[in-house]
Amino acid sequence: MHTIHKTDEALGFLALPGDKGKPITVVGTDAIRDSFDATCLQQAINSRMAPGVTDLVLNPDAHAGYGAPVGCVMISPTHIYPGPVGVDIKCSMSLLQLDIPEDAIKDKQTRRALIDAIIQRTPTGAGKGQRSVKKARHVDELIGVPAVTEGATRRVCEALGIPPEWAFRCEDSTHVGHDGTYDALRSRLDWILAQGRIRNFVDKLGQLGSYGGGNHFGECEITRVTDRPWARETAKSFGLRDGKVSFLSHCGSRGFGNLLAQGQFQDLENKFRTWGTPFPADDKQLVYAPLGTPEANAYIDDMSLGANFATVNHLLINALVLEAFQEVLPGAKGQLVYFISHNIAREEIVDNRKSWVHRKGATRAIPGGHFSLAGTPFEKTGHPILLPGNPRDGSVVMVARAGAERTAYSVNHGAGRCMGRKHAARTLNQVAVDADFDHDDILSNCRKYPIDEAPDAYKSFPEVLRSVESAGLAETVASLKARFVIKDETAADD
């Protein structure tokens, strides 16, 4: 039995067996702490005790994942771990703020027209890409190769009709290889294609500008700025507009990133067996590579290729969504608020030394005045934090506070599941789920809202937010109220 020791209302720690080193930092109120099951806690302990790991944070949305819990932050100055990044490399959130007043989409017919215009441009579903819809932006190898080896550079953005200035509103608009160059990524991609590791590369490029399935979505919102002077000022600097329409997106690197990640897991599992190295906690999902080795360099390169895909994917989706709004509501204007990832490893300074911070279902949260934001639009305020809840309970835009230093400048990435997909399908009632959406006047492109993605399959979002704010990690700048949802209703592929 694992006991979480409480230090204050929303912070605690989980001691390691035999008190072997720094304990795990746990964020969550009493209700949230009670939601962590034995598998989640054991995965947290296994991850914290893995070679080279110095710190681990368990966020309030944490639940059992692939090796490491979804909703954790894992830090190592000496090793890189694929598991705490996962198979959807750089799964992320982005928010587009439009100048459209909420009354303009009050009418259901208008919202239906917007749904139709969006799904004609941004396909949903496993394996779906540009060929699946009428008005997608075509991506061939000529621009697709720079997209995955450079990310959102000016030439990539201009070729795809993405406003180049949106790159300045990204956590990372571009990723380089292990040696700090694009050349490393071009060489790695050439090798991958020559080896036949991705046989349908052109088809995977054709998924740029698409959501995929599972928990990925696009959601039309009404922005509600918190009625406090500091929040109004912060919202203004973010580009948020009270009472106006916005659009929130959640997706990642699609099939391209998945193939890269699966290849890395297989490579490292084979290396462990060749070396005779035991898997941490006898779990092959916790394979790793010591930094500086060819294996670590290969993983960093593959992760960067997937991350560049995810970045361009999000920006292209936002450009296509804006185009759809302009088709239905001529003259509409939009600006990207921010793009931020929650499945990535980044090299950062932790406790005065360089370390790889693995955020698995966790979001960066850096407050104003931090050196890493110097030269960005957010150096004084801190960057926007985009936290999705669910359509019924809403989502939020937050900003970090000084207390986030205790969690390696990280917060949760959303509400976090409290039911597995099969459990949700067995337990929840489809009629009741759809009635909830009707009651709140939230439309969807789905005939029936996916039962395994219903709001009640997730933890209480208000309680998750209370955990974050009570712990002094971040505060809410604005809430987002859903008006319609773009979702895939086929089987999950996440």
Short mmCIF file of C-alpha atoms in Angstrom, two decimals:
data_model
loop_
_atom_site.label_atom_id
_atom_site.label_comp_id
_atom_site.label_asym_id
_atom_site.label_seq_id
_atom_site.Cartn_x
_atom_site.Cartn_y
_atom_site.Cartn_z
CA MET A 1 0.00 0.00 0.00
CA HIS A 2 1.46 3.36 -1.05
CA THR A 3 0.79 6.28 1.31
CA ILE A 4 0.83 9.89 0.09
CA HIS A 5 2.01 12.17 2.90
CA LYS A 6 0.26 15.55 2.98
CA THR A 7 2.34 18.73 3.33
CA ASP A 8 -0.46 21.26 2.70
CA GLU A 9 -3.93 21.39 1.14
CA ALA A 10 -2.81 20.45 -2.38
CA LEU A 11 0.78 19.25 -2.11
CA GLY A 12 2.23 16.08 -0.72
CA PHE A 13 4.93 13.49 -1.28
CA LEU A 14 5.22 9.80 -1.93
CA ALA A 15 8.21 8.21 -0.23
CA LEU A 16 10.34 5.67 -2.07
CA PRO A 17 10.81 2.14 -0.70
CA GLY A 18 13.60 2.16 1.83
CA ASP A 19 13.67 5.98 1.63
CA LYS A 20 15.98 5.78 -1.39
CA GLY A 21 16.41 9.40 -2.38
CA LYS A 22 14.19 12.40 -3.00
CA PRO A 23 10.47 11.53 -2.66
CA ILE A 24 7.91 12.02 -5.42
CA THR A 25 6.10 15.36 -5.39
CA VAL A 26 2.33 14.87 -5.54
CA VAL A 27 -0.11 17.63 -6.52
CA GLY A 28 -3.74 17.18 -5.55
CA THR A 29 -6.45 17.81 -2.99
CA ASP A 30 -7.65 14.97 -0.77
CA ALA A 31 -10.26 13.99 -3.36
CA ILE A 32 -7.68 13.93 -6.14
CA ARG A 33 -5.17 11.93 -4.10
CA ASP A 34 -7.83 9.33 -3.47
CA SER A 35 -8.25 8.99 -7.25
CA PHE A 36 -4.73 7.63 -7.80
CA ASP A 37 -4.96 3.85 -8.09
CA ALA A 38 -2.27 1.36 -7.09
CA THR A 39 -1.00 0.91 -10.67
CA CYS A 40 -0.52 4.66 -11.14
CA LEU A 41 1.40 4.99 -7.88
CA GLN A 42 3.54 1.93 -8.59
CA GLN A 43 4.41 3.28 -12.05
CA ALA A 44 5.41 6.57 -10.41
CA ILE A 45 7.73 4.75 -8.00
CA ASN A 46 9.18 2.59 -10.79
CA SER A 47 9.87 5.68 -12.89
CA ARG A 48 11.42 7.64 -10.03
CA MET A 49 13.76 4.73 -9.19
CA ALA A 50 14.85 4.16 -12.81
CA PRO A 51 18.53 4.86 -13.64
CA GLY A 52 19.48 8.52 -13.78
CA VAL A 53 16.12 9.89 -12.61
CA THR A 54 16.47 12.61 -9.97
CA ASP A 55 12.91 13.94 -9.63
CA LEU A 56 9.36 12.90 -10.38
CA VAL A 57 6.15 14.92 -10.08
CA LEU A 58 2.66 13.39 -10.07
CA ASN A 59 0.04 15.89 -11.26
CA PRO A 60 -3.67 15.81 -10.32
CA ASP A 61 -4.68 14.33 -13.69
CA ALA A 62 -2.31 11.37 -13.27
CA HIS A 63 -3.43 7.86 -14.19
CA ALA A 64 -1.75 4.65 -15.34
CA GLY A 65 0.06 4.99 -18.66
CA TYR A 66 2.78 3.47 -20.81
CA GLY A 67 5.54 2.64 -18.31
CA ALA A 68 5.30 6.02 -16.61
CA PRO A 69 1.96 7.48 -15.49
CA VAL A 70 0.15 9.89 -17.79
CA GLY A 71 0.29 13.17 -15.90
CA CYS A 72 3.85 12.94 -14.59
CA VAL A 73 7.08 14.92 -14.93
CA MET A 74 10.31 12.90 -14.92
CA ILE A 75 13.73 14.54 -14.76
CA SER A 76 17.15 13.14 -15.62
CA PRO A 77 20.46 14.90 -16.27
CA THR A 78 22.00 11.71 -17.68
CA HIS A 79 19.36 9.62 -19.49
CA ILE A 80 16.59 9.95 -22.09
CA TYR A 81 13.40 7.89 -21.74
CA PRO A 82 10.91 7.27 -24.60
CA GLY A 83 8.14 5.98 -22.29
CA PRO A 84 7.59 9.29 -20.49
CA VAL A 85 7.08 10.92 -23.89
CA GLY A 86 4.87 8.19 -25.30
CA VAL A 87 3.72 7.12 -28.73
CA ASP A 88 1.99 10.39 -29.64
CA ILE A 89 5.11 12.54 -29.73
CA LYS A 90 4.36 16.18 -28.90
CA CYS A 91 0.65 15.77 -28.42
CA SER A 92 -0.31 19.40 -27.81
CA MET A 93 -2.94 22.07 -27.32
CA SER A 94 -3.47 25.23 -29.37
CA LEU A 95 -5.96 28.08 -29.08
CA LEU A 96 -7.16 30.39 -31.85
CA GLN A 97 -8.88 33.61 -30.73
CA LEU A 98 -11.38 35.07 -33.21
CA ASP A 99 -13.03 38.48 -33.28
CA ILE A 100 -16.51 36.98 -33.68
CA PRO A 101 -19.04 37.92 -30.95
CA GLU A 102 -20.78 35.01 -29.23
CA ASP A 103 -24.21 36.04 -30.55
CA ALA A 104 -22.96 35.39 -34.11
CA ILE A 105 -22.93 31.64 -33.43
CA LYS A 106 -25.98 31.44 -31.17
CA ASP A 107 -28.06 30.04 -34.02
CA LYS A 108 -27.71 26.25 -34.38
CA GLN A 109 -27.84 26.50 -38.17
CA THR A 110 -24.75 28.73 -38.13
CA ARG A 111 -22.90 26.32 -35.88
CA ARG A 112 -23.86 23.40 -38.11
CA ALA A 113 -22.50 25.30 -41.10
CA LEU A 114 -19.25 25.91 -39.21
CA ILE A 115 -18.96 22.24 -38.27
CA ASP A 116 -19.45 21.27 -41.90
CA ALA A 117 -16.90 23.82 -43.12
CA ILE A 118 -14.30 22.60 -40.61
CA ILE A 119 -14.72 18.88 -41.25
CA GLN A 120 -14.40 19.53 -44.98
CA ARG A 121 -10.87 20.75 -44.20
CA THR A 122 -9.65 18.90 -41.10
CA PRO A 123 -10.39 15.15 -41.10
CA THR A 124 -10.83 13.06 -37.96
CA GLY A 125 -10.23 9.35 -37.45
CA ALA A 126 -7.43 6.82 -37.40
CA GLY A 127 -5.52 6.82 -40.68
CA LYS A 128 -7.54 9.71 -42.11
CA GLY A 129 -5.74 12.47 -43.99
CA GLN A 130 -6.08 15.09 -46.68
CA ARG A 131 -7.55 12.64 -49.20
CA SER A 132 -10.49 12.11 -46.85
CA VAL A 133 -11.87 15.66 -47.19
CA LYS A 134 -12.67 18.08 -50.00
CA LYS A 135 -10.91 21.27 -48.90
CA ALA A 136 -7.69 20.11 -47.22
CA ARG A 137 -4.33 21.77 -47.88
CA HIS A 138 -2.26 19.40 -50.01
CA VAL A 139 1.18 18.54 -48.60
CA ASP A 140 3.68 16.72 -50.82
CA GLU A 141 7.29 15.70 -50.15
CA LEU A 142 8.60 19.02 -51.46
CA ILE A 143 7.17 20.85 -48.45
CA GLY A 144 6.56 17.82 -46.20
CA VAL A 145 10.27 17.03 -45.77
CA PRO A 146 11.10 20.58 -44.57
CA ALA A 147 8.04 20.44 -42.32
CA VAL A 148 9.33 17.40 -40.39
CA THR A 149 13.00 18.40 -40.44
CA GLU A 150 12.55 22.12 -39.64
CA GLY A 151 9.11 22.62 -38.11
CA ALA A 152 7.31 25.93 -38.46
CA THR A 153 10.00 27.92 -40.26
CA ARG A 154 8.95 30.84 -42.44
CA ARG A 155 9.24 28.90 -45.68
CA VAL A 156 7.12 26.03 -44.34
CA CYS A 157 4.46 28.39 -42.99
CA GLU A 158 4.27 30.41 -46.18
CA ALA A 159 4.05 27.29 -48.35
CA LEU A 160 1.10 26.01 -46.31
CA GLY A 161 -0.74 29.30 -45.89
CA ILE A 162 0.07 29.57 -42.17
CA PRO A 163 0.71 33.14 -40.89
CA PRO A 164 4.48 33.05 -40.14
CA GLU A 165 4.04 35.26 -37.07
CA TRP A 166 2.19 32.40 -35.37
CA ALA A 167 5.58 30.73 -34.87
CA PHE A 168 6.32 33.32 -32.17
CA ARG A 169 3.34 32.03 -30.20
CA CYS A 170 4.62 28.46 -29.92
CA GLU A 171 6.32 26.82 -26.97
CA ASP A 172 8.77 25.50 -29.57
CA SER A 173 8.14 26.34 -33.22
CA THR A 174 11.09 24.26 -34.40
CA HIS A 175 13.14 21.32 -33.15
CA VAL A 176 16.70 20.45 -34.15
CA GLY A 177 18.66 17.22 -33.97
CA HIS A 178 20.82 15.87 -31.15
CA ASP A 179 23.75 18.06 -32.30
CA GLY A 180 21.69 21.24 -32.55
CA THR A 181 21.32 21.16 -36.35
CA TYR A 182 18.66 20.50 -38.96
CA ASP A 183 21.23 18.47 -40.89
CA ALA A 184 21.08 15.73 -38.25
CA LEU A 185 17.32 15.44 -38.80
CA ARG A 186 17.66 15.36 -42.58
CA SER A 187 20.26 12.59 -42.31
CA ARG A 188 18.12 10.66 -39.84
CA LEU A 189 15.05 10.95 -42.06
CA ASP A 190 17.04 9.76 -45.09
CA TRP A 191 18.19 6.74 -43.10
CA ILE A 192 14.67 5.97 -41.85
CA LEU A 193 13.26 6.06 -45.39
CA ALA A 194 16.15 4.06 -46.85
CA GLN A 195 15.62 1.38 -44.19
CA GLY A 196 11.91 1.21 -44.99
CA ARG A 197 10.93 1.99 -41.42
CA ILE A 198 8.18 4.27 -42.71
CA ARG A 199 7.03 2.73 -45.97
CA ASN A 200 4.05 5.02 -46.56
CA PHE A 201 5.81 8.33 -45.88
CA VAL A 202 3.77 10.34 -48.39
CA ASP A 203 0.53 9.07 -46.83
CA LYS A 204 1.78 10.12 -43.39
CA LEU A 205 2.61 13.60 -44.70
CA GLY A 206 -0.96 13.64 -45.97
CA GLN A 207 -2.12 13.59 -42.33
CA LEU A 208 -0.80 17.10 -41.72
CA GLY A 209 -3.80 19.23 -40.88
CA SER A 210 -5.85 16.46 -39.23
CA TYR A 211 -6.98 15.50 -35.72
CA GLY A 212 -6.88 11.70 -35.63
CA GLY A 213 -9.05 9.82 -33.14
CA GLY A 214 -9.26 8.93 -29.47
CA ASN A 215 -9.17 11.92 -27.14
CA HIS A 216 -8.19 14.38 -29.87
CA PHE A 217 -10.65 17.13 -30.72
CA GLY A 218 -11.41 20.59 -31.99
CA GLU A 219 -13.76 22.68 -29.87
CA CYS A 220 -15.47 26.00 -30.55
CA GLU A 221 -15.50 28.09 -27.38
CA ILE A 222 -16.69 31.36 -25.92
CA THR A 223 -13.84 33.10 -24.07
CA ARG A 224 -14.72 34.40 -20.59
CA VAL A 225 -11.94 36.47 -19.03
CA THR A 226 -11.69 36.27 -15.22
CA ASP A 227 -13.10 39.50 -13.77
CA ARG A 228 -9.99 40.65 -11.91
CA PRO A 229 -7.63 43.48 -12.90
CA TRP A 230 -4.53 41.27 -13.23
CA ALA A 231 -6.47 38.71 -15.27
CA ARG A 232 -7.85 41.33 -17.64
CA GLU A 233 -4.36 42.73 -18.22
CA THR A 234 -2.86 39.27 -18.73
CA ALA A 235 -5.68 38.28 -21.07
CA LYS A 236 -5.08 41.40 -23.14
CA SER A 237 -1.38 40.56 -23.50
CA PHE A 238 -2.30 36.99 -24.52
CA GLY A 239 -4.72 38.28 -27.15
CA LEU A 240 -7.79 36.80 -25.43
CA ARG A 241 -11.08 38.65 -26.06
CA ASP A 242 -13.89 38.44 -23.55
CA GLY A 243 -17.21 37.28 -24.98
CA LYS A 244 -15.69 36.37 -28.34
CA VAL A 245 -15.47 33.03 -30.13
CA SER A 246 -12.28 30.99 -29.84
CA PHE A 247 -11.23 27.53 -31.00
CA LEU A 248 -9.28 24.97 -28.95
CA SER A 249 -7.46 22.05 -30.59
CA HIS A 250 -5.91 18.87 -29.18
CA CYS A 251 -3.82 16.52 -31.35
CA GLY A 252 -0.25 15.40 -31.98
CA SER A 253 2.06 13.82 -34.53
CA ARG A 254 -0.45 11.32 -35.92
CA GLY A 255 0.78 8.13 -37.63
CA PHE A 256 4.20 9.60 -38.38
CA GLY A 257 5.04 10.17 -34.71
CA ASN A 258 3.53 6.84 -33.71
CA LEU A 259 5.76 4.91 -36.13
CA LEU A 260 8.85 6.79 -34.94
CA ALA A 261 8.03 6.05 -31.30
CA GLN A 262 7.23 2.38 -31.88
CA GLY A 263 10.50 1.97 -33.79
CA GLN A 264 12.42 3.46 -30.90
CA PHE A 265 10.80 1.19 -28.33
CA GLN A 266 11.67 -1.83 -30.45
CA ASP A 267 15.26 -0.64 -31.01
CA LEU A 268 15.90 -0.03 -27.33
CA GLU A 269 14.23 -3.26 -26.20
CA ASN A 270 16.53 -5.15 -28.58
CA LYS A 271 19.55 -3.22 -27.27
CA PHE A 272 18.67 -4.06 -23.67
CA ARG A 273 18.51 -7.75 -24.55
CA THR A 274 21.78 -7.56 -26.49
CA TRP A 275 23.49 -5.76 -23.62
CA GLY A 276 21.96 -8.05 -21.00
CA THR A 277 20.63 -4.96 -19.19
CA PRO A 278 17.60 -5.51 -16.97
CA PHE A 279 14.51 -3.41 -17.64
CA PRO A 280 13.73 -0.98 -14.79
CA ALA A 281 11.19 -2.66 -12.49
CA ASP A 282 11.10 -5.44 -15.12
CA ASP A 283 9.06 -3.12 -17.34
CA LYS A 284 10.22 -2.91 -20.97
CA GLN A 285 8.18 0.29 -21.37
CA LEU A 286 10.82 2.03 -19.21
CA VAL A 287 13.69 1.49 -21.64
CA TYR A 288 16.23 4.31 -21.77
CA ALA A 289 19.46 5.48 -23.36
CA PRO A 290 22.35 7.24 -21.59
CA LEU A 291 22.89 10.70 -23.03
CA GLY A 292 25.72 10.95 -25.54
CA THR A 293 25.30 7.41 -26.82
CA PRO A 294 24.26 6.66 -30.42
CA GLU A 295 20.99 5.27 -29.04
CA ALA A 296 20.18 8.52 -27.21
CA ASN A 297 21.09 10.59 -30.25
CA ALA A 298 18.82 8.47 -32.45
CA TYR A 299 15.91 8.87 -30.04
CA ILE A 300 16.35 12.64 -29.75
CA ASP A 301 16.41 12.91 -33.54
CA ASP A 302 13.28 10.79 -33.96
CA MET A 303 11.47 12.68 -31.22
CA SER A 304 12.40 15.96 -32.92
CA LEU A 305 11.09 14.76 -36.28
CA GLY A 306 7.78 13.80 -34.66
CA ALA A 307 7.66 17.07 -32.73
CA ASN A 308 8.15 19.14 -35.89
CA PHE A 309 5.29 17.23 -37.53
CA ALA A 310 3.02 17.94 -34.55
CA THR A 311 3.88 21.65 -34.60
CA VAL A 312 3.10 22.09 -38.28
CA ASN A 313 -0.01 19.90 -37.88
CA HIS A 314 -1.43 22.24 -35.22
CA LEU A 315 -0.62 25.44 -37.04
CA LEU A 316 -2.11 24.10 -40.26
CA ILE A 317 -5.28 23.02 -38.44
CA ASN A 318 -5.65 26.53 -37.02
CA ALA A 319 -5.16 28.08 -40.46
CA LEU A 320 -7.82 25.74 -41.89
CA VAL A 321 -10.23 26.44 -39.02
CA LEU A 322 -9.83 30.18 -39.57
CA GLU A 323 -10.51 29.64 -43.27
CA ALA A 324 -13.69 27.71 -42.38
CA PHE A 325 -14.95 30.49 -40.12
CA GLN A 326 -14.27 33.02 -42.87
CA GLU A 327 -16.27 30.94 -45.33
CA VAL A 328 -19.34 30.94 -43.07
CA LEU A 329 -18.81 34.38 -41.45
CA PRO A 330 -17.01 36.54 -44.05
CA GLY A 331 -14.56 39.05 -42.64
CA ALA A 332 -13.76 37.02 -39.53
CA LYS A 333 -10.23 37.52 -38.19
CA GLY A 334 -8.21 35.27 -35.90
CA GLN A 335 -4.91 35.18 -34.02
CA LEU A 336 -3.12 32.23 -32.47
CA VAL A 337 -2.99 32.64 -28.69
CA TYR A 338 -0.51 29.83 -28.02
CA PHE A 339 0.60 26.32 -28.93
CA ILE A 340 1.92 24.18 -26.07
CA SER A 341 2.87 20.52 -25.83
CA HIS A 342 2.30 17.88 -23.17
CA ASN A 343 4.15 14.80 -24.52
CA ILE A 344 7.75 15.87 -24.97
CA ALA A 345 11.23 15.81 -23.42
CA ARG A 346 13.03 19.16 -23.31
CA GLU A 347 16.48 20.12 -22.08
CA GLU A 348 16.03 22.65 -19.29
CA ILE A 349 17.85 23.97 -16.23
CA VAL A 350 16.73 22.18 -13.07
CA ASP A 351 18.48 22.85 -9.76
CA ASN A 352 21.22 24.76 -11.62
CA ARG A 353 22.12 21.98 -14.02
CA LYS A 354 21.00 20.88 -17.45
CA SER A 355 18.52 18.03 -17.37
CA TRP A 356 16.05 16.41 -19.69
CA VAL A 357 12.56 17.17 -18.41
CA HIS A 358 10.13 14.52 -19.66
CA ARG A 359 6.54 15.74 -19.55
CA LYS A 360 4.16 12.84 -20.06
CA GLY A 361 0.67 14.30 -20.16
CA ALA A 362 2.09 17.34 -18.39
CA THR A 363 2.36 20.97 -19.48
CA ARG A 364 5.15 23.49 -19.09
CA ALA A 365 4.24 26.32 -16.68
CA ILE A 366 6.79 29.14 -16.53
CA PRO A 367 5.92 32.42 -14.81
CA GLY A 368 6.81 35.93 -15.91
CA GLY A 369 10.40 37.03 -15.33
CA HIS A 370 11.90 33.59 -15.92
CA PHE A 371 15.01 33.72 -18.09
CA SER A 372 13.68 31.13 -20.55
CA LEU A 373 10.93 33.53 -21.69
CA ALA A 374 13.29 36.43 -22.45
CA GLY A 375 12.66 37.81 -25.91
CA THR A 376 9.22 36.20 -26.21
CA PRO A 377 5.85 38.00 -26.08
CA PHE A 378 5.35 36.45 -22.64
CA GLU A 379 8.51 37.42 -20.78
CA LYS A 380 6.64 39.70 -18.33
CA THR A 381 3.42 37.75 -17.82
CA GLY A 382 4.43 34.14 -18.26
CA HIS A 383 3.13 32.12 -21.20
CA PRO A 384 -0.46 30.91 -21.63
CA ILE A 385 -1.22 27.44 -20.23
CA LEU A 386 -4.02 25.70 -22.14
CA LEU A 387 -5.86 23.16 -19.99
CA PRO A 388 -8.76 21.23 -21.51
CA GLY A 389 -11.44 19.94 -19.16
CA ASN A 390 -14.46 18.61 -21.01
CA PRO A 391 -17.22 20.17 -23.12
CA ARG A 392 -19.72 20.18 -20.24
CA ASP A 393 -17.45 21.70 -17.56
CA GLY A 394 -15.34 23.86 -19.87
CA SER A 395 -11.62 24.44 -20.26
CA VAL A 396 -9.30 27.19 -19.04
CA VAL A 397 -6.35 29.38 -19.92
CA MET A 398 -4.00 29.77 -16.96
CA VAL A 399 -0.72 31.50 -16.19
CA ALA A 400 2.03 30.14 -13.95
CA ARG A 401 2.94 31.50 -10.54
CA ALA A 402 6.20 31.28 -8.60
CA GLY A 403 5.09 28.08 -6.85
CA ALA A 404 5.49 26.19 -10.11
CA GLU A 405 9.21 25.97 -9.39
CA ARG A 406 8.35 23.13 -6.98
CA THR A 407 7.03 21.03 -9.87
CA ALA A 408 9.85 21.72 -12.35
CA TYR A 409 7.67 24.46 -13.82
CA SER A 410 4.94 22.04 -14.81
CA VAL A 411 1.21 21.49 -14.33
CA ASN A 412 -1.31 18.89 -15.46
CA HIS A 413 -2.39 18.68 -19.10
CA GLY A 414 -6.13 18.41 -18.47
CA ALA A 415 -8.61 16.52 -16.32
CA GLY A 416 -7.15 13.02 -16.68
CA ARG A 417 -9.12 9.81 -17.09
CA CYS A 418 -10.87 8.17 -14.16
CA MET A 419 -12.29 5.35 -16.30
CA GLY A 420 -10.65 3.16 -18.90
CA ARG A 421 -12.32 3.14 -22.30
CA LYS A 422 -13.93 -0.27 -21.89
CA HIS A 423 -15.07 0.57 -18.36
CA ALA A 424 -16.66 3.81 -19.60
CA ALA A 425 -18.46 1.95 -22.39
CA ARG A 426 -19.83 -0.59 -19.89
CA THR A 427 -20.73 1.94 -17.19
CA LEU A 428 -21.99 5.13 -18.83
CA ASN A 429 -25.33 5.61 -20.52
CA GLN A 430 -25.27 6.88 -24.12
CA VAL A 431 -28.71 8.47 -23.88
CA ALA A 432 -27.70 10.40 -20.75
CA VAL A 433 -24.43 11.55 -22.32
CA ASP A 434 -26.16 12.89 -25.41
CA ALA A 435 -28.88 14.48 -23.27
CA ASP A 436 -26.18 16.37 -21.35
CA PHE A 437 -24.95 17.89 -24.60
CA ASP A 438 -28.50 18.79 -25.66
CA HIS A 439 -29.19 20.39 -22.28
CA ASP A 440 -26.10 22.59 -22.56
CA ASP A 441 -26.76 23.31 -26.27
CA ILE A 442 -23.40 21.87 -27.34
CA LEU A 443 -23.37 20.52 -30.87
CA SER A 444 -21.07 17.87 -32.31
CA ASN A 445 -20.18 16.38 -35.68
CA CYS A 446 -20.85 12.93 -34.21
CA ARG A 447 -24.18 11.15 -34.52
CA LYS A 448 -23.57 9.89 -30.98
CA TYR A 449 -20.87 11.40 -28.77
CA PRO A 450 -18.14 8.78 -28.16
CA ILE A 451 -19.14 7.12 -24.87
CA ASP A 452 -15.50 6.46 -23.88
CA GLU A 453 -14.84 10.22 -24.23
CA ALA A 454 -17.84 11.35 -22.19
CA PRO A 455 -17.17 13.99 -19.49
CA ASP A 456 -17.83 11.47 -16.70
CA ALA A 457 -15.02 9.23 -18.01
CA TYR A 458 -12.68 11.95 -16.73
CA LYS A 459 -11.86 13.30 -13.28
CA SER A 460 -13.71 16.28 -11.85
CA PHE A 461 -12.20 19.24 -13.68
CA PRO A 462 -13.16 21.78 -10.98
CA GLU A 463 -11.34 19.62 -8.41
CA VAL A 464 -8.29 19.31 -10.66
CA LEU A 465 -8.21 23.11 -11.08
CA ARG A 466 -8.61 23.59 -7.32
CA SER A 467 -5.55 21.39 -6.84
CA VAL A 468 -3.45 23.51 -9.19
CA GLU A 469 -4.53 26.86 -7.76
CA SER A 470 -4.38 25.75 -4.10
CA ALA A 471 -0.83 24.52 -4.64
CA GLY A 472 0.16 27.97 -5.96
CA LEU A 473 1.23 26.62 -9.35
CA ALA A 474 -1.00 28.71 -11.65
CA GLU A 475 -4.12 30.88 -11.77
CA THR A 476 -7.02 31.01 -14.22
CA VAL A 477 -6.92 33.91 -16.69
CA ALA A 478 -9.98 32.87 -18.69
CA SER A 479 -12.50 30.07 -18.97
CA LEU A 480 -13.66 28.54 -22.25
CA LYS A 481 -17.29 27.48 -22.73
CA ALA A 482 -17.90 24.92 -25.46
CA ARG A 483 -20.43 25.62 -28.25
CA PHE A 484 -19.60 22.71 -30.54
CA VAL A 485 -17.12 19.83 -30.74
CA ILE A 486 -15.26 18.20 -33.64
CA LYS A 487 -14.53 14.61 -32.68
CA ASP A 488 -14.02 11.17 -34.20
CA GLU A 489 -16.68 8.63 -33.22
CA THR A 490 -14.84 5.53 -34.42
CA ALA A 491 -12.53 3.41 -32.27
CA ALA A 492 -9.77 5.25 -30.40
CA ASP A 493 -6.26 5.20 -31.82
CA ASP A 494 -4.46 7.03 -28.97
#
